[in-house]
Amino acid sequence: MKAPVDDRLDALRGSAKRLDYSARSLAALENNPRCTLRALLDASGSDKAAIAAHAGHPSPFGQSAFALARGNVFETMVKDNGCAELLRLLRETLQLTLPEVGYEDLNDIGGDGRAEVRHDRTKQVLLQAARGNGGGTLFDHPMLCLPVGGHKAFLEPDLVAFRIGGRFHVVEIKSFPIIDGQADPTQVRAATTQACAYIIALRNLLARVGIDKQAVSDTIVLVAPKDFTNRPTAAFVDARKQVAALSRQLARIERIGDLVDLLPEGLTFDLGLDKDKRARRPAEELAEALDQVPATYRPDCLNHCEMAFYCRSRARADSSLDVLGPAVREQFGGIDTTTMVLGLAQGRLTPTQDQVEMAAALRHAARLRAELNVLGGAE
Ligand code: SF4
């Protein structure tokens, strides 16, 4: 029987088909854990890209065809000939001892590529390997499954490598470059957080048969092009903190009912799709519904959430300090808007007891700025 919270989530989504969690949407939970709007949109399986577009702020997401093609070529090259290049990297670059190497592709099970079938086969071979019965070392395209908020989320890592120090390691193959041993921290973080979803799903699979979570390492192997070439290199990335943070967020989804209880009666993000799947709901009405749910916009939402342009516009319209990022936001604890900051700095607003110290600092900063302007003008 359906729980009332599921009925409420279905009503939030409305007429659209449910979208299940993916590794990317799970990873995004860890990026902005305080955002109620995102938590509700994801838990209800709503199509964030379609909602943002209908509200007048289409999503900036989606790689260019060129970037996708380049990524596919790179991944194919790393995995060619039973992952020959990957094995070279594991042995030479990461100094791992891999004497016997097997390879199994779990992409297509006897011509059946359905997620459930692939997951069953993945479970079978990974459990065999974990118990020491399987001969496989590298499992390509395993299909993992994680129950999230009462729904199954199928997750597909690029590859899982086994028997590196007797433990499973998740390998992430990415097409952004590692230059002189350094990669773009934002991209590394995004890749690592995604890998955390795989680590948690793999641990979950093993835990169901009583195998300890230590059988899955929380260090991932990142494979990416070296310098400005198309030649791969590899690095270990410690994902312990992100695994812990994402685990906390997954536990929060299980308590989604607490957030649902706070929503106004009858609230829905339904687009009112017609038989041709065109949204018929007035955009202003949809925006009004979205505005009733708290969103904690941060500039890095632009990297991971389809609602980012919508939420940025809402934060700007509210003169919210959120648009300046968490570092600035934290400095101004207790002050929410740029209007209030300017009012206190210029002495137009009377500070509350909590704001007295901050107001004095702001007035001091405003005086210094004015003096610098005068000096600059005198030169
Ligand atoms: S873009 Fe909006 S909905 Fe998405 S995480 Fe940021 S604040 Fe939340």
mmCIF file of C-alpha atoms and ligand atoms in Angstrom:
data_model
loop_
_atom_site.group_PDB
_atom_site.id
_atom_site.type_symbol
_atom_site.label_atom_id
_atom_site.label_comp_id
_atom_site.label_asym_id
_atom_site.label_seq_id
_atom_site.Cartn_x
_atom_site.Cartn_y
_atom_site.Cartn_z
ATOM 1 C CA MET A 1 0.000 0.000 0.000
ATOM 2 C CA LYS A 2 1.246 3.479 -0.869
ATOM 3 C CA ALA A 3 2.263 5.689 2.027
ATOM 4 C CA PRO A 4 0.589 9.133 2.149
ATOM 5 C CA VAL A 5 3.987 10.760 1.624
ATOM 6 C CA ASP A 6 4.268 8.977 -1.740
ATOM 7 C CA ASP A 7 0.816 10.264 -2.731
ATOM 8 C CA ARG A 8 1.918 13.772 -1.826
ATOM 9 C CA LEU A 9 5.132 13.417 -3.854
ATOM 10 C CA ASP A 10 3.139 12.104 -6.835
ATOM 11 C CA ALA A 11 0.855 15.134 -6.557
ATOM 12 C CA LEU A 12 3.878 17.446 -6.532
ATOM 13 C CA ARG A 13 5.108 15.889 -9.800
ATOM 14 C CA GLY A 14 1.625 15.887 -11.316
ATOM 15 C CA SER A 15 0.989 14.418 -14.757
ATOM 16 C CA ALA A 16 4.630 13.912 -15.806
ATOM 17 C CA LYS A 17 6.390 10.546 -15.854
ATOM 18 C CA ARG A 18 8.506 9.909 -12.763
ATOM 19 C CA LEU A 19 12.259 10.467 -13.241
ATOM 20 C CA ASP A 20 14.354 8.227 -11.042
ATOM 21 C CA TYR A 21 17.515 9.247 -9.259
ATOM 22 C CA SER A 22 20.746 8.892 -11.201
ATOM 23 C CA ALA A 23 24.343 8.988 -9.977
ATOM 24 C CA ARG A 24 24.422 12.627 -11.069
ATOM 25 C CA SER A 25 21.287 13.644 -9.206
ATOM 26 C CA LEU A 26 22.442 11.774 -6.099
ATOM 27 C CA ALA A 27 25.809 13.477 -6.305
ATOM 28 C CA ALA A 28 24.080 16.867 -6.504
ATOM 29 C CA LEU A 29 22.452 16.190 -3.115
ATOM 30 C CA GLU A 30 25.859 16.406 -1.546
ATOM 31 C CA ASN A 31 26.607 19.680 -3.336
ATOM 32 C CA ASN A 32 23.741 21.647 -1.822
ATOM 33 C CA PRO A 33 22.441 19.637 1.122
ATOM 34 C CA ARG A 34 20.299 22.410 2.622
ATOM 35 C CA CYS A 35 18.151 22.996 -0.459
ATOM 36 C CA THR A 36 14.542 21.997 0.210
ATOM 37 C CA LEU A 37 13.398 22.745 -3.340
ATOM 38 C CA ARG A 38 15.909 20.397 -4.885
ATOM 39 C CA ALA A 39 15.194 17.681 -2.300
ATOM 40 C CA LEU A 40 11.462 17.819 -3.103
ATOM 41 C CA LEU A 41 11.883 17.993 -6.875
ATOM 42 C CA ASP A 42 14.185 14.975 -6.848
ATOM 43 C CA ALA A 43 12.180 12.954 -4.339
ATOM 44 C CA SER A 44 9.000 13.524 -6.367
ATOM 45 C CA GLY A 45 10.784 12.494 -9.587
ATOM 46 C CA SER A 46 9.967 15.857 -11.192
ATOM 47 C CA ASP A 47 11.672 16.882 -14.413
ATOM 48 C CA LYS A 48 13.748 19.845 -13.217
ATOM 49 C CA ALA A 49 14.966 20.756 -16.711
ATOM 50 C CA ALA A 50 11.391 20.918 -18.065
ATOM 51 C CA ILE A 51 10.174 22.885 -15.029
ATOM 52 C CA ALA A 52 13.008 25.417 -15.263
ATOM 53 C CA ALA A 53 12.440 25.842 -19.011
ATOM 54 C CA HIS A 54 8.689 26.362 -18.596
ATOM 55 C CA ALA A 55 9.315 28.883 -15.814
ATOM 56 C CA GLY A 56 11.427 30.852 -18.317
ATOM 57 C CA HIS A 57 14.926 29.792 -17.212
ATOM 58 C CA PRO A 58 16.096 26.852 -19.334
ATOM 59 C CA SER A 59 18.823 24.637 -17.961
ATOM 60 C CA PRO A 60 22.436 25.318 -18.954
ATOM 61 C CA PHE A 61 23.185 21.595 -18.811
ATOM 62 C CA GLY A 62 24.192 19.142 -21.498
ATOM 63 C CA GLN A 63 27.632 18.589 -22.959
ATOM 64 C CA SER A 64 28.301 19.712 -26.515
ATOM 65 C CA ALA A 65 28.247 16.991 -29.188
ATOM 66 C CA PHE A 66 31.995 17.563 -29.589
ATOM 67 C CA ALA A 67 32.709 17.080 -25.859
ATOM 68 C CA LEU A 68 30.536 13.942 -25.773
ATOM 69 C CA ALA A 69 32.282 12.461 -28.815
ATOM 70 C CA ARG A 70 35.712 13.262 -27.320
ATOM 71 C CA GLY A 71 34.704 11.642 -24.026
ATOM 72 C CA ASN A 72 33.460 8.507 -25.784
ATOM 73 C CA VAL A 73 36.627 8.188 -27.865
ATOM 74 C CA PHE A 74 38.755 8.517 -24.729
ATOM 75 C CA GLU A 75 36.731 5.953 -22.774
ATOM 76 C CA THR A 76 36.831 3.484 -25.672
ATOM 77 C CA MET A 77 40.580 3.861 -25.921
ATOM 78 C CA VAL A 78 41.051 3.160 -22.184
ATOM 79 C CA LYS A 79 38.786 0.115 -22.348
ATOM 80 C CA ASP A 80 39.911 -1.391 -25.674
ATOM 81 C CA ASN A 81 41.237 -4.969 -25.717
ATOM 82 C CA GLY A 82 39.811 -5.958 -22.365
ATOM 83 C CA CYS A 83 40.937 -2.711 -20.704
ATOM 84 C CA ALA A 84 44.587 -3.186 -21.721
ATOM 85 C CA GLU A 85 45.382 0.524 -21.309
ATOM 86 C CA LEU A 86 43.660 0.672 -17.938
ATOM 87 C CA LEU A 87 45.663 -2.309 -16.721
ATOM 88 C CA ARG A 88 48.861 -0.614 -17.822
ATOM 89 C CA LEU A 89 47.866 2.450 -15.795
ATOM 90 C CA LEU A 90 46.980 0.438 -12.720
ATOM 91 C CA ARG A 91 50.289 -1.377 -12.869
ATOM 92 C CA GLU A 92 52.681 1.343 -14.017
ATOM 93 C CA THR A 93 51.173 4.626 -12.841
ATOM 94 C CA LEU A 94 49.570 3.444 -9.625
ATOM 95 C CA GLN A 95 52.126 0.677 -8.940
ATOM 96 C CA LEU A 96 49.450 -1.937 -8.271
ATOM 97 C CA THR A 97 50.245 -5.607 -8.370
ATOM 98 C CA LEU A 98 47.715 -7.320 -10.614
ATOM 99 C CA PRO A 99 49.183 -10.680 -11.591
ATOM 100 C CA GLU A 100 46.056 -12.403 -12.942
ATOM 101 C CA VAL A 101 43.521 -10.346 -14.741
ATOM 102 C CA GLY A 102 40.085 -11.321 -15.935
ATOM 103 C CA TYR A 103 37.603 -9.085 -17.682
ATOM 104 C CA GLU A 104 33.825 -9.233 -17.846
ATOM 105 C CA ASP A 105 31.539 -6.873 -19.740
ATOM 106 C CA LEU A 106 28.168 -6.505 -18.005
ATOM 107 C CA ASN A 107 26.735 -4.131 -20.568
ATOM 108 C CA ASP A 108 24.589 -6.647 -22.380
ATOM 109 C CA ILE A 109 23.552 -10.000 -20.921
ATOM 110 C CA GLY A 110 22.959 -12.385 -23.839
ATOM 111 C CA GLY A 111 21.425 -9.580 -25.904
ATOM 112 C CA ASP A 112 19.289 -8.343 -22.993
ATOM 113 C CA GLY A 113 20.346 -4.844 -21.913
ATOM 114 C CA ARG A 114 17.493 -4.194 -19.424
ATOM 115 C CA ALA A 115 18.639 -2.616 -16.169
ATOM 116 C CA GLU A 116 17.079 -5.341 -13.948
ATOM 117 C CA VAL A 117 18.721 -8.169 -15.931
ATOM 118 C CA ARG A 118 22.085 -6.462 -15.923
ATOM 119 C CA HIS A 119 21.755 -5.780 -12.202
ATOM 120 C CA ASP A 120 21.008 -9.462 -11.463
ATOM 121 C CA ARG A 121 24.080 -10.555 -13.389
ATOM 122 C CA THR A 122 26.206 -7.823 -11.771
ATOM 123 C CA LYS A 123 25.086 -8.978 -8.340
ATOM 124 C CA GLN A 124 25.929 -12.584 -9.170
ATOM 125 C CA VAL A 125 29.469 -11.944 -10.418
ATOM 126 C CA LEU A 126 30.369 -9.325 -7.820
ATOM 127 C CA LEU A 127 29.220 -11.526 -4.952
ATOM 128 C CA GLN A 128 31.182 -14.445 -6.403
ATOM 129 C CA ALA A 129 34.256 -12.245 -6.625
ATOM 130 C CA ALA A 130 33.770 -10.877 -3.107
ATOM 131 C CA ARG A 131 33.563 -14.414 -1.736
ATOM 132 C CA GLY A 132 36.713 -15.323 -3.611
ATOM 133 C CA ASN A 133 34.949 -17.657 -6.067
ATOM 134 C CA GLY A 134 35.008 -15.547 -9.223
ATOM 135 C CA GLY A 135 37.943 -15.250 -11.591
ATOM 136 C CA GLY A 136 37.114 -11.709 -12.705
ATOM 137 C CA THR A 137 39.242 -8.750 -11.824
ATOM 138 C CA LEU A 138 37.760 -6.012 -13.979
ATOM 139 C CA PHE A 139 33.997 -5.661 -14.324
ATOM 140 C CA ASP A 140 32.998 -3.325 -17.114
ATOM 141 C CA HIS A 141 29.628 -1.488 -17.008
ATOM 142 C CA PRO A 142 28.270 -3.127 -13.845
ATOM 143 C CA MET A 143 24.659 -2.125 -13.115
ATOM 144 C CA LEU A 144 24.226 -1.221 -9.458
ATOM 145 C CA CYS A 145 20.973 -0.472 -7.706
ATOM 146 C CA LEU A 146 20.312 1.681 -4.665
ATOM 147 C CA PRO A 147 16.959 2.095 -2.961
ATOM 148 C CA VAL A 148 16.453 5.838 -2.507
ATOM 149 C CA GLY A 149 13.380 7.133 -0.722
ATOM 150 C CA GLY A 150 11.534 3.871 -1.451
ATOM 151 C CA HIS A 151 12.419 3.860 -5.183
ATOM 152 C CA LYS A 152 15.073 1.931 -7.073
ATOM 153 C CA ALA A 153 17.860 3.999 -8.590
ATOM 154 C CA PHE A 154 19.932 2.099 -11.163
ATOM 155 C CA LEU A 155 23.509 3.354 -11.331
ATOM 156 C CA GLU A 156 26.124 2.426 -13.874
ATOM 157 C CA PRO A 157 29.792 3.063 -13.054
ATOM 158 C CA ASP A 158 32.277 3.286 -15.898
ATOM 159 C CA LEU A 159 33.993 0.292 -14.376
ATOM 160 C CA VAL A 160 34.662 -1.501 -11.104
ATOM 161 C CA ALA A 161 38.091 -2.935 -10.533
ATOM 162 C CA PHE A 162 38.481 -5.762 -8.053
ATOM 163 C CA ARG A 163 41.358 -7.270 -6.115
ATOM 164 C CA ILE A 164 43.406 -4.195 -5.684
ATOM 165 C CA GLY A 165 44.557 -5.013 -2.188
ATOM 166 C CA GLY A 166 41.623 -7.437 -1.874
ATOM 167 C CA ARG A 167 39.001 -4.679 -2.178
ATOM 168 C CA PHE A 168 36.687 -3.298 -4.827
ATOM 169 C CA HIS A 169 37.697 0.073 -6.209
ATOM 170 C CA VAL A 170 35.461 2.235 -8.358
ATOM 171 C CA VAL A 171 37.171 3.578 -11.457
ATOM 172 C CA GLU A 172 35.899 6.835 -12.982
ATOM 173 C CA ILE A 173 36.965 7.616 -16.542
ATOM 174 C CA LYS A 174 36.674 11.321 -17.353
ATOM 175 C CA SER A 175 37.754 13.385 -20.339
ATOM 176 C CA PHE A 176 38.922 16.529 -18.497
ATOM 177 C CA PRO A 177 42.744 16.724 -18.448
ATOM 178 C CA ILE A 178 45.179 16.176 -15.593
ATOM 179 C CA ILE A 179 47.922 18.736 -16.281
ATOM 180 C CA ASP A 180 51.221 18.403 -14.374
ATOM 181 C CA GLY A 181 49.430 16.159 -11.892
ATOM 182 C CA GLN A 182 46.643 18.716 -11.280
ATOM 183 C CA ALA A 183 43.051 18.741 -12.530
ATOM 184 C CA ASP A 184 40.268 21.299 -12.234
ATOM 185 C CA PRO A 185 39.109 20.889 -8.587
ATOM 186 C CA THR A 186 35.445 21.476 -9.488
ATOM 187 C CA GLN A 187 35.515 18.696 -12.058
ATOM 188 C CA VAL A 188 37.411 16.340 -9.752
ATOM 189 C CA ARG A 189 34.906 17.013 -6.989
ATOM 190 C CA ALA A 190 31.959 16.348 -9.332
ATOM 191 C CA ALA A 191 33.545 13.091 -10.562
ATOM 192 C CA THR A 192 34.345 12.008 -6.994
ATOM 193 C CA THR A 193 30.868 12.722 -5.678
ATOM 194 C CA GLN A 194 29.366 10.704 -8.509
ATOM 195 C CA ALA A 195 31.735 7.834 -7.700
ATOM 196 C CA CYS A 196 30.549 8.052 -4.062
ATOM 197 C CA ALA A 197 27.052 7.063 -5.182
ATOM 198 C CA TYR A 198 28.584 3.942 -6.776
ATOM 199 C CA ILE A 199 30.599 3.156 -3.650
ATOM 200 C CA ILE A 200 27.487 3.402 -1.470
ATOM 201 C CA ALA A 201 25.459 1.267 -3.934
ATOM 202 C CA LEU A 202 28.186 -1.371 -4.054
ATOM 203 C CA ARG A 203 28.449 -1.457 -0.262
ATOM 204 C CA ASN A 204 24.681 -1.760 -0.082
ATOM 205 C CA LEU A 205 24.744 -4.744 -2.457
ATOM 206 C CA LEU A 206 27.378 -6.530 -0.371
ATOM 207 C CA ALA A 207 25.772 -5.599 2.960
ATOM 208 C CA ARG A 208 22.599 -7.435 1.927
ATOM 209 C CA VAL A 209 24.553 -10.688 2.184
ATOM 210 C CA GLY A 210 26.471 -9.680 5.285
ATOM 211 C CA ILE A 211 29.727 -8.553 3.655
ATOM 212 C CA ASP A 212 31.396 -5.697 5.500
ATOM 213 C CA LYS A 213 31.529 -2.261 3.866
ATOM 214 C CA GLN A 214 35.326 -2.331 4.095
ATOM 215 C CA ALA A 215 35.219 -4.688 1.091
ATOM 216 C CA VAL A 216 34.684 -1.537 -0.986
ATOM 217 C CA SER A 217 37.383 1.101 -0.884
ATOM 218 C CA ASP A 218 36.450 4.750 -0.479
ATOM 219 C CA THR A 219 39.467 5.705 -2.568
ATOM 220 C CA ILE A 220 38.523 5.988 -6.220
ATOM 221 C CA VAL A 221 40.748 5.584 -9.250
ATOM 222 C CA LEU A 222 40.372 8.578 -11.554
ATOM 223 C CA VAL A 223 41.471 8.064 -15.159
ATOM 224 C CA ALA A 224 41.773 11.131 -17.392
ATOM 225 C CA PRO A 225 43.888 12.456 -20.304
ATOM 226 C CA LYS A 226 47.445 13.406 -19.365
ATOM 227 C CA ASP A 227 48.486 17.028 -19.993
ATOM 228 C CA PHE A 228 47.355 18.155 -23.449
ATOM 229 C CA THR A 229 47.490 14.705 -25.040
ATOM 230 C CA ASN A 230 44.878 11.995 -25.447
ATOM 231 C CA ARG A 231 47.053 9.583 -23.479
ATOM 232 C CA PRO A 232 45.493 8.494 -20.182
ATOM 233 C CA THR A 233 46.908 8.860 -16.707
ATOM 234 C CA ALA A 234 45.463 7.786 -13.364
ATOM 235 C CA ALA A 235 45.341 9.047 -9.801
ATOM 236 C CA PHE A 236 43.881 7.890 -6.497
ATOM 237 C CA VAL A 237 41.301 10.249 -5.003
ATOM 238 C CA ASP A 238 40.310 9.988 -1.339
ATOM 239 C CA ALA A 239 36.493 10.092 -1.237
ATOM 240 C CA ARG A 240 35.961 9.345 2.481
ATOM 241 C CA LYS A 241 34.450 12.699 3.408
ATOM 242 C CA GLN A 242 32.157 12.776 0.393
ATOM 243 C CA VAL A 243 30.958 9.210 0.985
ATOM 244 C CA ALA A 244 30.050 10.175 4.560
ATOM 245 C CA ALA A 245 28.329 13.392 3.420
ATOM 246 C CA LEU A 246 26.340 11.652 0.692
ATOM 247 C CA SER A 247 25.312 8.881 3.105
ATOM 248 C CA ARG A 248 23.897 11.587 5.401
ATOM 249 C CA GLN A 249 21.959 13.107 2.515
ATOM 250 C CA LEU A 250 20.527 9.724 1.541
ATOM 251 C CA ALA A 251 19.324 9.266 5.116
ATOM 252 C CA ARG A 252 17.685 12.702 4.838
ATOM 253 C CA ILE A 253 15.705 11.556 1.774
ATOM 254 C CA GLU A 254 14.250 8.773 3.893
ATOM 255 C CA ARG A 255 12.865 11.565 6.088
ATOM 256 C CA ILE A 256 11.412 13.496 3.143
ATOM 257 C CA GLY A 257 7.998 13.257 4.821
ATOM 258 C CA ASP A 258 9.163 15.927 7.304
ATOM 259 C CA LEU A 259 9.672 18.396 4.431
ATOM 260 C CA VAL A 260 6.451 17.387 2.679
ATOM 261 C CA ASP A 261 4.493 18.069 5.880
ATOM 262 C CA LEU A 262 5.602 21.714 5.778
ATOM 263 C CA LEU A 263 4.230 22.345 2.262
ATOM 264 C CA PRO A 264 1.022 24.275 1.661
ATOM 265 C CA GLU A 265 -1.965 22.062 0.866
ATOM 266 C CA GLY A 266 -2.481 21.497 -2.867
ATOM 267 C CA LEU A 267 0.996 22.681 -3.920
ATOM 268 C CA THR A 268 2.116 21.098 -7.200
ATOM 269 C CA PHE A 269 4.871 21.515 -9.811
ATOM 270 C CA ASP A 270 2.635 19.924 -12.447
ATOM 271 C CA LEU A 271 3.255 21.347 -15.918
ATOM 272 C CA GLY A 272 -0.223 20.367 -17.097
ATOM 273 C CA LEU A 273 1.088 18.356 -20.068
ATOM 274 C CA ASP A 274 -1.325 17.821 -22.954
ATOM 275 C CA LYS A 275 -1.474 14.665 -25.102
ATOM 276 C CA ASP A 276 1.486 15.959 -27.167
ATOM 277 C CA LYS A 277 3.512 16.454 -23.966
ATOM 278 C CA ARG A 278 3.330 20.243 -24.215
ATOM 279 C CA ALA A 279 3.169 22.185 -20.962
ATOM 280 C CA ARG A 280 -0.156 24.021 -20.623
ATOM 281 C CA ARG A 281 0.115 25.418 -17.121
ATOM 282 C CA PRO A 282 0.597 29.212 -17.027
ATOM 283 C CA ALA A 283 4.284 29.898 -16.333
ATOM 284 C CA GLU A 284 3.481 32.527 -13.673
ATOM 285 C CA GLU A 285 1.377 30.001 -11.764
ATOM 286 C CA LEU A 286 4.232 27.476 -11.856
ATOM 287 C CA ALA A 287 6.676 30.141 -10.622
ATOM 288 C CA GLU A 288 4.305 30.996 -7.766
ATOM 289 C CA ALA A 289 4.286 27.325 -6.734
ATOM 290 C CA LEU A 290 8.091 27.095 -6.891
ATOM 291 C CA ASP A 291 8.446 30.277 -4.870
ATOM 292 C CA GLN A 292 6.570 28.712 -1.974
ATOM 293 C CA VAL A 293 9.430 26.291 -1.330
ATOM 294 C CA PRO A 294 12.722 27.484 0.234
ATOM 295 C CA ALA A 295 15.749 27.220 -2.065
ATOM 296 C CA THR A 296 19.293 27.921 -0.936
ATOM 297 C CA TYR A 297 20.898 29.181 -4.128
ATOM 298 C CA ARG A 298 24.706 29.189 -4.337
ATOM 299 C CA PRO A 299 26.820 30.080 -7.345
ATOM 300 C CA ASP A 300 27.983 26.476 -7.739
ATOM 301 C CA CYS A 301 24.360 25.426 -8.344
ATOM 302 C CA LEU A 302 25.223 26.465 -11.906
ATOM 303 C CA ASN A 303 27.472 23.391 -12.079
ATOM 304 C CA HIS A 304 25.040 20.790 -10.851
ATOM 305 C CA CYS A 305 21.360 21.728 -10.868
ATOM 306 C CA GLU A 306 18.948 22.253 -13.754
ATOM 307 C CA MET A 307 17.047 24.844 -11.691
ATOM 308 C CA ALA A 308 20.117 27.086 -11.333
ATOM 309 C CA PHE A 309 19.104 29.939 -13.656
ATOM 310 C CA TYR A 310 15.642 30.032 -12.132
ATOM 311 C CA CYS A 311 16.962 30.100 -8.555
ATOM 312 C CA ARG A 312 19.637 32.663 -9.380
ATOM 313 C CA SER A 313 17.034 34.986 -10.818
ATOM 314 C CA ARG A 314 14.839 34.509 -7.742
ATOM 315 C CA ALA A 315 17.787 35.172 -5.399
ATOM 316 C CA ARG A 316 18.722 38.313 -7.357
ATOM 317 C CA ALA A 317 15.143 39.580 -7.310
ATOM 318 C CA ASP A 318 15.136 39.112 -3.524
ATOM 319 C CA SER A 319 18.538 40.890 -3.262
ATOM 320 C CA SER A 320 19.682 37.745 -1.483
ATOM 321 C CA LEU A 321 23.276 37.433 -0.349
ATOM 322 C CA ASP A 322 23.099 33.832 -1.629
ATOM 323 C CA VAL A 323 24.178 35.010 -5.093
ATOM 324 C CA LEU A 324 27.581 35.962 -3.626
ATOM 325 C CA GLY A 325 28.302 32.431 -2.390
ATOM 326 C CA PRO A 326 28.544 30.700 0.983
ATOM 327 C CA ALA A 327 31.832 32.346 2.008
ATOM 328 C CA VAL A 328 30.243 35.823 1.867
ATOM 329 C CA ARG A 329 26.953 34.512 3.267
ATOM 330 C CA GLU A 330 28.651 33.119 6.355
ATOM 331 C CA GLN A 331 30.493 36.400 6.989
ATOM 332 C CA PHE A 332 27.121 38.143 7.235
ATOM 333 C CA GLY A 333 25.466 35.703 9.630
ATOM 334 C CA GLY A 334 21.986 37.023 10.493
ATOM 335 C CA ILE A 335 21.839 39.437 7.527
ATOM 336 C CA ASP A 336 20.067 38.063 4.450
ATOM 337 C CA THR A 337 20.011 40.708 1.740
ATOM 338 C CA THR A 338 22.304 43.164 -0.001
ATOM 339 C CA THR A 339 19.664 45.837 0.698
ATOM 340 C CA MET A 340 20.123 45.256 4.425
ATOM 341 C CA VAL A 341 23.944 45.224 4.122
ATOM 342 C CA LEU A 342 23.903 48.570 2.309
ATOM 343 C CA GLY A 343 21.328 50.028 4.721
ATOM 344 C CA LEU A 344 23.521 49.140 7.712
ATOM 345 C CA ALA A 345 26.729 50.299 5.987
ATOM 346 C CA GLN A 346 25.223 53.684 5.150
ATOM 347 C CA GLY A 347 23.563 54.095 8.558
ATOM 348 C CA ARG A 348 20.057 54.137 7.036
ATOM 349 C CA LEU A 349 18.986 51.070 9.055
ATOM 350 C CA THR A 350 19.130 50.665 12.813
ATOM 351 C CA PRO A 351 20.881 47.378 13.668
ATOM 352 C CA THR A 352 19.269 44.844 15.965
ATOM 353 C CA GLN A 353 21.182 43.717 19.061
ATOM 354 C CA ASP A 354 22.750 40.838 17.054
ATOM 355 C CA GLN A 355 23.757 43.115 14.194
ATOM 356 C CA VAL A 356 25.492 45.888 16.170
ATOM 357 C CA GLU A 357 29.014 44.533 15.690
ATOM 358 C CA MET A 358 28.508 43.723 12.023
ATOM 359 C CA ALA A 359 26.928 47.152 11.401
ATOM 360 C CA ALA A 360 29.973 48.902 12.939
ATOM 361 C CA ALA A 361 32.301 46.858 10.696
ATOM 362 C CA LEU A 362 30.189 47.693 7.643
ATOM 363 C CA ARG A 363 30.163 51.431 8.419
ATOM 364 C CA HIS A 364 33.949 51.314 8.881
ATOM 365 C CA ALA A 365 34.362 49.536 5.521
ATOM 366 C CA ALA A 366 32.056 52.092 3.870
ATOM 367 C CA ARG A 367 34.127 54.985 5.320
ATOM 368 C CA LEU A 368 37.387 53.435 4.046
ATOM 369 C CA ARG A 369 35.865 52.936 0.628
ATOM 370 C CA ALA A 370 34.676 56.550 0.514
ATOM 371 C CA GLU A 371 38.167 57.806 1.538
ATOM 372 C CA LEU A 372 39.819 55.685 -1.150
ATOM 373 C CA ASN A 373 37.413 57.088 -3.698
ATOM 374 C CA VAL A 374 38.286 60.639 -2.620
ATOM 375 C CA LEU A 375 42.053 59.876 -2.837
ATOM 376 C CA GLY A 376 41.590 58.202 -6.230
ATOM 377 C CA GLY A 377 39.685 61.270 -7.433
ATOM 378 C CA ALA A 378 42.415 63.666 -6.164
ATOM 379 C CA GLU A 379 45.232 62.002 -8.196
HETATM 380 S S1 SF4 B 1 19.620 25.539 -8.278
HETATM 381 FE FE1 SF4 B 1 17.934 25.952 -6.903
HETATM 382 S S2 SF4 B 1 16.915 23.994 -6.610
HETATM 383 FE FE2 SF4 B 1 18.899 23.567 -7.455
HETATM 384 S S3 SF4 B 1 20.190 23.172 -5.675
HETATM 385 FE FE3 SF4 B 1 20.440 25.328 -6.229
HETATM 386 S S4 SF4 B 1 18.962 26.415 -4.997
HETATM 387 FE FE4 SF4 B 1 18.366 24.275 -4.944
#
